PDB file of N, CA and C in Angstrom:
ATOM      1  N   MET L 440     -28.348   6.797  -6.211  1.00  0.00           N
ATOM      2  CA  MET L 440     -26.987   6.334  -6.196  1.00  0.00           C
ATOM      3  C   MET L 440     -26.056   7.558  -6.336  1.00  0.00           C
ATOM      4  N   THR L 441     -24.963   7.520  -5.611  1.00  0.00           N
ATOM      5  CA  THR L 441     -23.955   8.570  -5.727  1.00  0.00           C
ATOM      6  C   THR L 441     -23.293   8.489  -7.108  1.00  0.00           C
ATOM      7  N   LYS L 442     -22.963   9.679  -7.582  1.00  0.00           N
ATOM      8  CA  LYS L 442     -22.255   9.740  -8.880  1.00  0.00           C
ATOM      9  C   LYS L 442     -20.882   9.154  -8.719  1.00  0.00           C
ATOM     10  N   LEU L 443     -20.520   8.280  -9.583  1.00  0.00           N
ATOM     11  CA  LEU L 443     -19.241   7.566  -9.493  1.00  0.00           C
ATOM     12  C   LEU L 443     -18.106   8.488  -9.934  1.00  0.00           C
ATOM     13  N   PRO L 444     -16.902   8.327  -9.372  1.00  0.00           N
ATOM     14  CA  PRO L 444     -15.743   9.110  -9.840  1.00  0.00           C
ATOM     15  C   PRO L 444     -15.393   8.635 -11.274  1.00  0.00           C
ATOM     16  N   GLN L 445     -14.976   9.596 -12.059  1.00  0.00           N
ATOM     17  CA  GLN L 445     -14.561   9.255 -13.472  1.00  0.00           C
ATOM     18  C   GLN L 445     -13.093   9.043 -13.556  1.00  0.00           C
ATOM     19  N   PRO L 446     -12.683   7.888 -14.077  1.00  0.00           N
ATOM     20  CA  PRO L 446     -11.205   7.628 -14.234  1.00  0.00           C
ATOM     21  C   PRO L 446     -10.594   8.596 -15.180  1.00  0.00           C
ATOM     22  N   GLN L 447      -9.399   8.951 -14.853  1.00  0.00           N
ATOM     23  CA  GLN L 447      -8.622   9.921 -15.681  1.00  0.00           C
ATOM     24  C   GLN L 447      -7.449   9.198 -16.290  1.00  0.00           C
ATOM     25  N   GLY L 448      -6.944   9.730 -17.443  1.00  0.00           N
ATOM     26  CA  GLY L 448      -5.772   9.195 -18.043  1.00  0.00           C
ATOM     27  C   GLY L 448      -5.998   7.720 -18.468  1.00  0.00           C
ATOM     28  N   TRP L 449      -5.105   6.859 -18.078  1.00  0.00           N
ATOM     29  CA  TRP L 449      -5.169   5.476 -18.448  1.00  0.00           C
ATOM     30  C   TRP L 449      -5.786   4.558 -17.386  1.00  0.00           C
ATOM     31  N   LYS L 450      -6.559   5.167 -16.456  1.00  0.00           N
ATOM     32  CA  LYS L 450      -7.205   4.398 -15.386  1.00  0.00           C
ATOM     33  C   LYS L 450      -8.506   3.852 -15.815  1.00  0.00           C
ATOM     34  N   ILE L 451      -8.846   2.665 -15.241  1.00  0.00           N
ATOM     35  CA  ILE L 451     -10.122   2.014 -15.476  1.00  0.00           C
ATOM     36  C   ILE L 451     -10.879   1.856 -14.148  1.00  0.00           C
ATOM     37  N   LEU L 452     -12.105   2.162 -14.101  1.00  0.00           N
ATOM     38  CA  LEU L 452     -12.930   2.011 -12.901  1.00  0.00           C
ATOM     39  C   LEU L 452     -13.603   0.657 -13.016  1.00  0.00           C
ATOM     40  N   ILE L 453     -13.407  -0.259 -12.042  1.00  0.00           N
ATOM     41  CA  ILE L 453     -14.028  -1.592 -12.062  1.00  0.00           C
ATOM     42  C   ILE L 453     -14.842  -1.718 -10.829  1.00  0.00           C
ATOM     43  N   LYS L 454     -15.903  -2.610 -10.889  1.00  0.00           N
ATOM     44  CA  LYS L 454     -16.746  -2.900  -9.780  1.00  0.00           C
ATOM     45  C   LYS L 454     -16.596  -4.324  -9.401  1.00  0.00           C
ATOM     46  N   LYS L 455     -16.345  -4.610  -8.121  1.00  0.00           N
ATOM     47  CA  LYS L 455     -16.183  -5.937  -7.627  1.00  0.00           C
ATOM     48  C   LYS L 455     -17.558  -6.458  -7.170  1.00  0.00           C
ATOM     49  N   LYS L 456     -17.781  -7.707  -7.304  1.00  0.00           N
ATOM     50  CA  LYS L 456     -19.020  -8.332  -6.882  1.00  0.00           C
ATOM     51  C   LYS L 456     -18.700  -8.964  -5.486  1.00  0.00           C
ATOM     52  N   LYS L 457     -19.621  -8.727  -4.549  1.00  0.00           N
ATOM     53  CA  LYS L 457     -19.421  -9.258  -3.195  1.00  0.00           C
ATOM     54  C   LYS L 457     -19.959 -10.696  -3.140  1.00  0.00           C
ATOM     55  N   PRO L 458     -19.281 -11.550  -2.389  1.00  0.00           N
ATOM     56  CA  PRO L 458     -19.841 -12.908  -2.147  1.00  0.00           C
ATOM     57  C   PRO L 458     -21.066 -12.803  -1.267  1.00  0.00           C
ATOM     58  N   LYS L 459     -22.008 -13.753  -1.496  1.00  0.00           N
ATOM     59  CA  LYS L 459     -23.178 -13.807  -0.644  1.00  0.00           C
ATOM     60  C   LYS L 459     -22.744 -14.377   0.723  1.00  0.00           C
ATOM     61  N   GLU L 460     -23.096 -13.757   1.789  1.00  0.00           N
ATOM     62  CA  GLU L 460     -22.825 -14.249   3.120  1.00  0.00           C
ATOM     63  C   GLU L 460     -23.923 -15.025   3.703  1.00  0.00           C
ATOM     64  N   LYS L 461     -25.128 -14.833   3.193  1.00  0.00           N
ATOM     65  CA  LYS L 461     -26.345 -15.512   3.645  1.00  0.00           C
ATOM     66  C   LYS L 461     -27.208 -15.927   2.489  1.00  0.00           C
ATOM     67  N   THR L 462     -27.989 -16.959   2.667  1.00  0.00           N
ATOM     68  CA  THR L 462     -28.875 -17.404   1.685  1.00  0.00           C
ATOM     69  C   THR L 462     -30.107 -16.420   1.693  1.00  0.00           C
ATOM     70  N   GLU L 463     -30.951 -16.480   0.754  1.00  0.00           N
ATOM     71  CA  GLU L 463     -32.170 -15.677   0.792  1.00  0.00           C
ATOM     72  C   GLU L 463     -33.024 -15.902   1.994  1.00  0.00           C
ATOM     73  N   GLY L 464     -32.968 -17.166   2.538  1.00  0.00           N
ATOM     74  CA  GLY L 464     -33.717 -17.506   3.709  1.00  0.00           C
ATOM     75  C   GLY L 464     -33.023 -17.125   5.022  1.00  0.00           C
ATOM     76  N   GLY L 465     -31.834 -16.498   4.929  1.00  0.00           N
ATOM     77  CA  GLY L 465     -31.116 -16.056   6.131  1.00  0.00           C
ATOM     78  C   GLY L 465     -30.091 -16.978   6.731  1.00  0.00           C
ATOM     79  N   VAL L 466     -29.835 -18.116   6.054  1.00  0.00           N
ATOM     80  CA  VAL L 466     -28.823 -19.037   6.574  1.00  0.00           C
ATOM     81  C   VAL L 466     -27.447 -18.501   6.239  1.00  0.00           C
ATOM     82  N   ILE L 467     -26.569 -18.401   7.277  1.00  0.00           N
ATOM     83  CA  ILE L 467     -25.235 -17.917   7.061  1.00  0.00           C
ATOM     84  C   ILE L 467     -24.430 -19.042   6.374  1.00  0.00           C
ATOM     85  N   LEU L 468     -23.742 -18.644   5.265  1.00  0.00           N
ATOM     86  CA  LEU L 468     -22.933 -19.590   4.520  1.00  0.00           C
ATOM     87  C   LEU L 468     -21.607 -19.889   5.147  1.00  0.00           C
ATOM     88  N   SER L 469     -21.190 -21.165   5.028  1.00  0.00           N
ATOM     89  CA  SER L 469     -19.944 -21.640   5.616  1.00  0.00           C
ATOM     90  C   SER L 469     -18.743 -21.076   4.832  1.00  0.00           C
ATOM     91  N   ASP L 470     -17.537 -21.179   5.381  1.00  0.00           N
ATOM     92  CA  ASP L 470     -16.320 -20.810   4.719  1.00  0.00           C
ATOM     93  C   ASP L 470     -16.133 -21.549   3.445  1.00  0.00           C
ATOM     94  N   LEU L 471     -16.527 -22.821   3.475  1.00  0.00           N
ATOM     95  CA  LEU L 471     -16.408 -23.660   2.249  1.00  0.00           C
ATOM     96  C   LEU L 471     -17.268 -23.130   1.140  1.00  0.00           C
ATOM     97  N   SER L 472     -18.501 -22.704   1.465  1.00  0.00           N
ATOM     98  CA  SER L 472     -19.369 -22.105   0.459  1.00  0.00           C
ATOM     99  C   SER L 472     -18.809 -20.841  -0.067  1.00  0.00           C
ATOM    100  N   LEU L 473     -18.215 -20.019   0.814  1.00  0.00           N
ATOM    101  CA  LEU L 473     -17.591 -18.747   0.348  1.00  0.00           C
ATOM    102  C   LEU L 473     -16.387 -19.058  -0.532  1.00  0.00           C
ATOM    103  N   GLU L 474     -15.670 -20.108  -0.222  1.00  0.00           N
ATOM    104  CA  GLU L 474     -14.504 -20.466  -1.062  1.00  0.00           C
ATOM    105  C   GLU L 474     -14.907 -20.812  -2.501  1.00  0.00           C
ATOM    106  N   ALA L 475     -16.102 -21.292  -2.695  1.00  0.00           N
ATOM    107  CA  ALA L 475     -16.642 -21.580  -4.027  1.00  0.00           C
ATOM    108  C   ALA L 475     -16.687 -20.365  -4.877  1.00  0.00           C
ATOM    109  N   GLU L 476     -16.802 -19.224  -4.203  1.00  0.00           N
ATOM    110  CA  GLU L 476     -16.867 -17.925  -4.964  1.00  0.00           C
ATOM    111  C   GLU L 476     -15.512 -17.263  -4.938  1.00  0.00           C
ATOM    112  N   SER L 477     -14.427 -18.028  -5.015  1.00  0.00           N
ATOM    113  CA  SER L 477     -13.084 -17.466  -4.993  1.00  0.00           C
ATOM    114  C   SER L 477     -12.792 -16.643  -6.238  1.00  0.00           C
ATOM    115  N   TRP L 478     -13.538 -16.821  -7.307  1.00  0.00           N
ATOM    116  CA  TRP L 478     -13.408 -16.049  -8.524  1.00  0.00           C
ATOM    117  C   TRP L 478     -13.658 -14.573  -8.297  1.00  0.00           C
ATOM    118  N   LEU L 479     -14.331 -14.261  -7.188  1.00  0.00           N
ATOM    119  CA  LEU L 479     -14.580 -12.828  -6.906  1.00  0.00           C
ATOM    120  C   LEU L 479     -13.318 -12.084  -6.555  1.00  0.00           C
ATOM    121  N   ASP L 480     -12.284 -12.813  -6.086  1.00  0.00           N
ATOM    122  CA  ASP L 480     -11.008 -12.149  -5.700  1.00  0.00           C
ATOM    123  C   ASP L 480     -10.335 -11.505  -6.850  1.00  0.00           C
ATOM    124  N   ILE L 481     -10.449 -12.059  -8.063  1.00  0.00           N
ATOM    125  CA  ILE L 481      -9.650 -11.641  -9.178  1.00  0.00           C
ATOM    126  C   ILE L 481     -10.482 -11.156 -10.389  1.00  0.00           C
ATOM    127  N   THR L 482     -11.769 -11.100 -10.231  1.00  0.00           N
ATOM    128  CA  THR L 482     -12.592 -10.663 -11.326  1.00  0.00           C
ATOM    129  C   THR L 482     -13.402  -9.377 -10.978  1.00  0.00           C
ATOM    130  N   ALA L 483     -13.773  -8.616 -11.978  1.00  0.00           N
ATOM    131  CA  ALA L 483     -14.564  -7.412 -11.771  1.00  0.00           C
ATOM    132  C   ALA L 483     -15.212  -7.046 -13.120  1.00  0.00           C
ATOM    133  N   GLN L 484     -16.178  -6.145 -13.020  1.00  0.00           N
ATOM    134  CA  GLN L 484     -16.855  -5.640 -14.195  1.00  0.00           C
ATOM    135  C   GLN L 484     -16.401  -4.229 -14.446  1.00  0.00           C
ATOM    136  N   VAL L 485     -16.028  -3.927 -15.714  1.00  0.00           N
ATOM    137  CA  VAL L 485     -15.580  -2.623 -16.160  1.00  0.00           C
ATOM    138  C   VAL L 485     -16.747  -1.641 -16.100  1.00  0.00           C
ATOM    139  N   VAL L 486     -16.574  -0.518 -15.400  1.00  0.00           N
ATOM    140  CA  VAL L 486     -17.593   0.473 -15.251  1.00  0.00           C
ATOM    141  C   VAL L 486     -17.316   1.700 -16.185  1.00  0.00           C
ATOM    142  N   ALA L 487     -16.060   2.153 -16.158  1.00  0.00           N
ATOM    143  CA  ALA L 487     -15.663   3.313 -17.011  1.00  0.00           C
ATOM    144  C   ALA L 487     -14.212   3.279 -17.325  1.00  0.00           C
ATOM    145  N   LEU L 488     -13.873   3.829 -18.489  1.00  0.00           N
ATOM    146  CA  LEU L 488     -12.471   3.907 -18.878  1.00  0.00           C
ATOM    147  C   LEU L 488     -12.046   5.391 -18.990  1.00  0.00           C
ATOM    148  N   GLY L 489     -10.854   5.714 -18.583  1.00  0.00           N
ATOM    149  CA  GLY L 489     -10.341   7.038 -18.711  1.00  0.00           C
ATOM    150  C   GLY L 489     -10.131   7.317 -20.175  1.00  0.00           C
ATOM    151  N   ALA L 490      -9.993   8.658 -20.525  1.00  0.00           N
ATOM    152  CA  ALA L 490      -9.815   9.030 -21.927  1.00  0.00           C
ATOM    153  C   ALA L 490      -8.494   8.570 -22.524  1.00  0.00           C
ATOM    154  N   GLY L 491      -7.535   8.319 -21.723  1.00  0.00           N
ATOM    155  CA  GLY L 491      -6.247   7.895 -22.215  1.00  0.00           C
ATOM    156  C   GLY L 491      -6.049   6.409 -22.352  1.00  0.00           C
ATOM    157  N   CYS L 492      -7.009   5.654 -21.988  1.00  0.00           N
ATOM    158  CA  CYS L 492      -6.944   4.197 -22.011  1.00  0.00           C
ATOM    159  C   CYS L 492      -6.692   3.705 -23.408  1.00  0.00           C
ATOM    160  N   TYR L 493      -5.736   2.842 -23.572  1.00  0.00           N
ATOM    161  CA  TYR L 493      -5.403   2.195 -24.790  1.00  0.00           C
ATOM    162  C   TYR L 493      -5.177   3.183 -25.988  1.00  0.00           C
ATOM    163  N   ALA L 494      -4.679   4.323 -25.662  1.00  0.00           N
ATOM    164  CA  ALA L 494      -4.389   5.309 -26.729  1.00  0.00           C
ATOM    165  C   ALA L 494      -3.306   4.817 -27.651  1.00  0.00           C
ATOM    166  N   ASP L 495      -2.419   3.962 -27.163  1.00  0.00           N
ATOM    167  CA  ASP L 495      -1.293   3.486 -28.021  1.00  0.00           C
ATOM    168  C   ASP L 495      -1.445   2.036 -28.457  1.00  0.00           C
ATOM    169  N   ARG L 496      -2.619   1.443 -28.229  1.00  0.00           N
ATOM    170  CA  ARG L 496      -2.874   0.005 -28.677  1.00  0.00           C
ATOM    171  C   ARG L 496      -4.339  -0.279 -28.747  1.00  0.00           C
ATOM    172  N   GLU L 497      -4.660  -1.435 -29.303  1.00  0.00           N
ATOM    173  CA  GLU L 497      -6.061  -1.895 -29.376  1.00  0.00           C
ATOM    174  C   GLU L 497      -6.517  -2.147 -27.935  1.00  0.00           C
ATOM    175  N   PRO L 498      -7.784  -1.747 -27.665  1.00  0.00           N
ATOM    176  CA  PRO L 498      -8.340  -1.918 -26.290  1.00  0.00           C
ATOM    177  C   PRO L 498      -8.450  -3.403 -25.888  1.00  0.00           C
ATOM    178  N   TYR L 499      -8.073  -3.698 -24.655  1.00  0.00           N
ATOM    179  CA  TYR L 499      -8.274  -5.000 -24.075  1.00  0.00           C
ATOM    180  C   TYR L 499      -9.662  -5.268 -23.627  1.00  0.00           C
ATOM    181  N   CYS L 500     -10.373  -4.158 -23.268  1.00  0.00           N
ATOM    182  CA  CYS L 500     -11.709  -4.336 -22.722  1.00  0.00           C
ATOM    183  C   CYS L 500     -12.561  -3.094 -22.960  1.00  0.00           C
ATOM    184  N   LYS L 501     -13.855  -3.206 -22.665  1.00  0.00           N
ATOM    185  CA  LYS L 501     -14.753  -2.090 -22.772  1.00  0.00           C
ATOM    186  C   LYS L 501     -15.756  -2.073 -21.627  1.00  0.00           C
ATOM    187  N   GLU L 502     -16.546  -1.029 -21.474  1.00  0.00           N
ATOM    188  CA  GLU L 502     -17.490  -0.937 -20.397  1.00  0.00           C
ATOM    189  C   GLU L 502     -18.407  -2.141 -20.469  1.00  0.00           C
ATOM    190  N   GLY L 503     -18.679  -2.750 -19.278  1.00  0.00           N
ATOM    191  CA  GLY L 503     -19.586  -3.850 -19.180  1.00  0.00           C
ATOM    192  C   GLY L 503     -18.902  -5.212 -19.233  1.00  0.00           C
ATOM    193  N   ASP L 504     -17.635  -5.245 -19.682  1.00  0.00           N
ATOM    194  CA  ASP L 504     -16.868  -6.519 -19.740  1.00  0.00           C
ATOM    195  C   ASP L 504     -16.557  -6.969 -18.363  1.00  0.00           C
ATOM    196  N   TRP L 505     -16.511  -8.331 -18.188  1.00  0.00           N
ATOM    197  CA  TRP L 505     -15.907  -8.975 -17.024  1.00  0.00           C
ATOM    198  C   TRP L 505     -14.448  -9.152 -17.330  1.00  0.00           C
ATOM    199  N   VAL L 506     -13.619  -8.740 -16.343  1.00  0.00           N
ATOM    200  CA  VAL L 506     -12.141  -8.903 -16.542  1.00  0.00           C
ATOM    201  C   VAL L 506     -11.461  -9.509 -15.365  1.00  0.00           C
ATOM    202  N   ILE L 507     -10.298 -10.108 -15.654  1.00  0.00           N
ATOM    203  CA  ILE L 507      -9.461 -10.701 -14.644  1.00  0.00           C
ATOM    204  C   ILE L 507      -8.403  -9.685 -14.343  1.00  0.00           C
ATOM    205  N   VAL L 508      -8.164  -9.400 -13.057  1.00  0.00           N
ATOM    206  CA  VAL L 508      -7.170  -8.396 -12.654  1.00  0.00           C
ATOM    207  C   VAL L 508      -6.369  -8.959 -11.447  1.00  0.00           C
ATOM    208  N   PRO L 509      -5.139  -8.413 -11.271  1.00  0.00           N
ATOM    209  CA  PRO L 509      -4.350  -8.883 -10.124  1.00  0.00           C
ATOM    210  C   PRO L 509      -5.083  -8.615  -8.827  1.00  0.00           C
ATOM    211  N   LYS L 510      -4.898  -9.520  -7.874  1.00  0.00           N
ATOM    212  CA  LYS L 510      -5.606  -9.473  -6.638  1.00  0.00           C
ATOM    213  C   LYS L 510      -5.333  -8.245  -5.772  1.00  0.00           C
ATOM    214  N   PHE L 511      -4.052  -7.887  -5.720  1.00  0.00           N
ATOM    215  CA  PHE L 511      -3.626  -6.823  -4.758  1.00  0.00           C
ATOM    216  C   PHE L 511      -3.130  -5.522  -5.368  1.00  0.00           C
ATOM    217  N   THR L 512      -3.392  -5.245  -6.581  1.00  0.00           N
ATOM    218  CA  THR L 512      -2.793  -4.014  -7.189  1.00  0.00           C
ATOM    219  C   THR L 512      -3.711  -2.878  -7.332  1.00  0.00           C
ATOM    220  N   GLN L 513      -4.966  -2.962  -6.881  1.00  0.00           N
ATOM    221  CA  GLN L 513      -5.931  -1.910  -7.205  1.00  0.00           C
ATOM    222  C   GLN L 513      -6.129  -0.966  -6.031  1.00  0.00           C
ATOM    223  N   PHE L 514      -6.452   0.290  -6.328  1.00  0.00           N
ATOM    224  CA  PHE L 514      -6.857   1.311  -5.383  1.00  0.00           C
ATOM    225  C   PHE L 514      -8.297   1.013  -5.102  1.00  0.00           C
ATOM    226  N   LYS L 515      -8.644   0.699  -3.816  1.00  0.00           N
ATOM    227  CA  LYS L 515     -10.035   0.304  -3.462  1.00  0.00           C
ATOM    228  C   LYS L 515     -10.807   1.453  -2.852  1.00  0.00           C
ATOM    229  N   MET L 516     -12.118   1.403  -3.065  1.00  0.00           N
ATOM    230  CA  MET L 516     -12.989   2.402  -2.356  1.00  0.00           C
ATOM    231  C   MET L 516     -14.392   1.796  -2.271  1.00  0.00           C
ATOM    232  N   ASP L 517     -15.133   2.305  -1.270  1.00  0.00           N
ATOM    233  CA  ASP L 517     -16.533   1.897  -1.093  1.00  0.00           C
ATOM    234  C   ASP L 517     -17.407   3.019  -1.412  1.00  0.00           C
ATOM    235  N   ILE L 518     -18.316   2.769  -2.302  1.00  0.00           N
ATOM    236  CA  ILE L 518     -19.303   3.804  -2.679  1.00  0.00           C
ATOM    237  C   ILE L 518     -20.688   3.217  -2.546  1.00  0.00           C
ATOM    238  N   ASP L 519     -21.525   3.738  -1.732  1.00  0.00           N
ATOM    239  CA  ASP L 519     -22.900   3.279  -1.508  1.00  0.00           C
ATOM    240  C   ASP L 519     -22.913   1.775  -1.213  1.00  0.00           C
ATOM    241  N   GLY L 520     -21.944   1.286  -0.465  1.00  0.00           N
ATOM    242  CA  GLY L 520     -21.893  -0.116  -0.027  1.00  0.00           C
ATOM    243  C   GLY L 520     -21.373  -1.058  -1.084  1.00  0.00           C
ATOM    244  N   GLU L 521     -20.922  -0.564  -2.190  1.00  0.00           N
ATOM    245  CA  GLU L 521     -20.350  -1.370  -3.258  1.00  0.00           C
ATOM    246  C   GLU L 521     -18.847  -1.128  -3.369  1.00  0.00           C
ATOM    247  N   GLU L 522     -18.057  -2.152  -3.668  1.00  0.00           N
ATOM    248  CA  GLU L 522     -16.576  -1.980  -3.819  1.00  0.00           C
ATOM    249  C   GLU L 522     -16.244  -1.682  -5.253  1.00  0.00           C
ATOM    250  N   TYR L 523     -15.519  -0.562  -5.402  1.00  0.00           N
ATOM    251  CA  TYR L 523     -14.952  -0.149  -6.706  1.00  0.00           C
ATOM    252  C   TYR L 523     -13.532  -0.048  -6.595  1.00  0.00           C
ATOM    253  N   ARG L 524     -12.798  -0.148  -7.738  1.00  0.00           N
ATOM    254  CA  ARG L 524     -11.377  -0.114  -7.754  1.00  0.00           C
ATOM    255  C   ARG L 524     -10.960   0.583  -9.030  1.00  0.00           C
ATOM    256  N   PHE L 525      -9.761   1.270  -8.899  1.00  0.00           N
ATOM    257  CA  PHE L 525      -9.114   1.838 -10.140  1.00  0.00           C
ATOM    258  C   PHE L 525      -7.923   0.870 -10.439  1.00  0.00           C
ATOM    259  N   VAL L 526      -7.779   0.543 -11.705  1.00  0.00           N
ATOM    260  CA  VAL L 526      -6.613  -0.182 -12.206  1.00  0.00           C
ATOM    261  C   VAL L 526      -6.060   0.519 -13.451  1.00  0.00           C
ATOM    262  N   ASN L 527      -4.862   0.313 -13.713  1.00  0.00           N
ATOM    263  CA  ASN L 527      -4.245   0.827 -14.969  1.00  0.00           C
ATOM    264  C   ASN L 527      -4.724  -0.004 -16.153  1.00  0.00           C
ATOM    265  N   ASP L 528      -4.799   0.592 -17.334  1.00  0.00           N
ATOM    266  CA  ASP L 528      -5.302  -0.150 -18.490  1.00  0.00           C
ATOM    267  C   ASP L 528      -4.445  -1.365 -18.821  1.00  0.00           C
ATOM    268  N   ASP L 529      -3.126  -1.365 -18.450  1.00  0.00           N
ATOM    269  CA  ASP L 529      -2.294  -2.516 -18.765  1.00  0.00           C
ATOM    270  C   ASP L 529      -2.328  -3.584 -17.683  1.00  0.00           C
ATOM    271  N   GLU L 530      -3.114  -3.382 -16.585  1.00  0.00           N
ATOM    272  CA  GLU L 530      -3.270  -4.412 -15.564  1.00  0.00           C
ATOM    273  C   GLU L 530      -4.410  -5.394 -15.852  1.00  0.00           C
ATOM    274  N   ILE L 531      -5.156  -5.210 -16.910  1.00  0.00           N
ATOM    275  CA  ILE L 531      -6.145  -6.158 -17.322  1.00  0.00           C
ATOM    276  C   ILE L 531      -5.495  -7.401 -17.867  1.00  0.00           C
ATOM    277  N   ILE L 532      -5.702  -8.497 -17.178  1.00  0.00           N
ATOM    278  CA  ILE L 532      -5.049  -9.751 -17.633  1.00  0.00           C
ATOM    279  C   ILE L 532      -5.790 -10.388 -18.738  1.00  0.00           C
ATOM    280  N   ALA L 533      -7.165 -10.418 -18.628  1.00  0.00           N
ATOM    281  CA  ALA L 533      -8.023 -11.074 -19.627  1.00  0.00           C
ATOM    282  C   ALA L 533      -9.453 -10.588 -19.495  1.00  0.00           C
ATOM    283  N   THR L 534     -10.199 -10.848 -20.527  1.00  0.00           N
ATOM    284  CA  THR L 534     -11.635 -10.710 -20.373  1.00  0.00           C
ATOM    285  C   THR L 534     -12.237 -12.059 -20.315  1.00  0.00           C
ATOM    286  N   ILE L 535     -13.392 -12.181 -19.743  1.00  0.00           N
ATOM    287  CA  ILE L 535     -14.039 -13.505 -19.568  1.00  0.00           C
ATOM    288  C   ILE L 535     -15.532 -13.352 -19.676  1.00  0.00           C
ATOM    289  N   ASP L 536     -16.205 -14.195 -20.359  1.00  0.00           N
ATOM    290  CA  ASP L 536     -17.679 -14.168 -20.509  1.00  0.00           C
ATOM    291  C   ASP L 536     -18.356 -14.596 -19.194  1.00  0.00           C
ATOM    292  N   ASP L 537     -17.849 -15.603 -18.496  1.00  0.00           N
ATOM    293  CA  ASP L 537     -18.533 -16.107 -17.299  1.00  0.00           C
ATOM    294  C   ASP L 537     -17.418 -16.257 -16.190  1.00  0.00           C
ATOM    295  N   PRO L 538     -17.371 -15.303 -15.289  1.00  0.00           N
ATOM    296  CA  PRO L 538     -16.285 -15.361 -14.291  1.00  0.00           C
ATOM    297  C   PRO L 538     -16.537 -16.451 -13.298  1.00  0.00           C
ATOM    298  N   THR L 539     -17.734 -17.019 -13.156  1.00  0.00           N
ATOM    299  CA  THR L 539     -18.048 -18.018 -12.169  1.00  0.00           C
ATOM    300  C   THR L 539     -17.371 -19.323 -12.444  1.00  0.00           C
ATOM    301  N   VAL L 540     -16.749 -19.533 -13.584  1.00  0.00           N
ATOM    302  CA  VAL L 540     -16.136 -20.759 -13.953  1.00  0.00           C
ATOM    303  C   VAL L 540     -14.683 -20.793 -13.424  1.00  0.00           C
ATOM    304  N   ILE L 541     -14.167 -19.733 -12.873  1.00  0.00           N
ATOM    305  CA  ILE L 541     -12.810 -19.643 -12.412  1.00  0.00           C
ATOM    306  C   ILE L 541     -12.750 -20.182 -10.998  1.00  0.00           C
ATOM    307  N   LYS L 542     -11.719 -20.990 -10.716  1.00  0.00           N
ATOM    308  CA  LYS L 542     -11.453 -21.495  -9.384  1.00  0.00           C
ATOM    309  C   LYS L 542     -10.027 -20.975  -9.096  1.00  0.00           C
ATOM    310  N   VAL L 543      -9.863 -20.196  -8.011  1.00  0.00           N
ATOM    311  CA  VAL L 543      -8.596 -19.597  -7.638  1.00  0.00           C
ATOM    312  C   VAL L 543      -7.910 -20.537  -6.623  1.00  0.00           C
ATOM    313  N   TYR L 544      -6.687 -20.855  -6.829  1.00  0.00           N
ATOM    314  CA  TYR L 544      -5.936 -21.707  -5.946  1.00  0.00           C
ATOM    315  C   TYR L 544      -4.944 -20.842  -5.124  1.00  0.00           C
ATOM    316  N   SER L 545      -4.866 -21.062  -3.888  1.00  0.00           N
ATOM    317  CA  SER L 545      -3.977 -20.275  -2.966  1.00  0.00           C
ATOM    318  C   SER L 545      -2.540 -20.821  -3.057  1.00  0.00           C
TER     319      SER L 545
END
């Protein structure tokens, strides 16, 4: 695996989970099935925190936490076929134990 970029200052590196487009048997999933995974739009797992994160307050999250983040505010990049994003430490809306329980409404 490629070495991941290290966030600087108050930036947090998060990893987005991709929705399954096919079953293990190769059946392509419908749009309705993909909609059931709408939680993927706003959740991610924390990979790394910059040294300046939460310097002025108690941390909202730590490495390995699942977090809820705004849908359109992150810097996106693809590394080895996986989607990573940088967010500011104050963009973390919440932590969540099980992101699959979230249903996003348009």
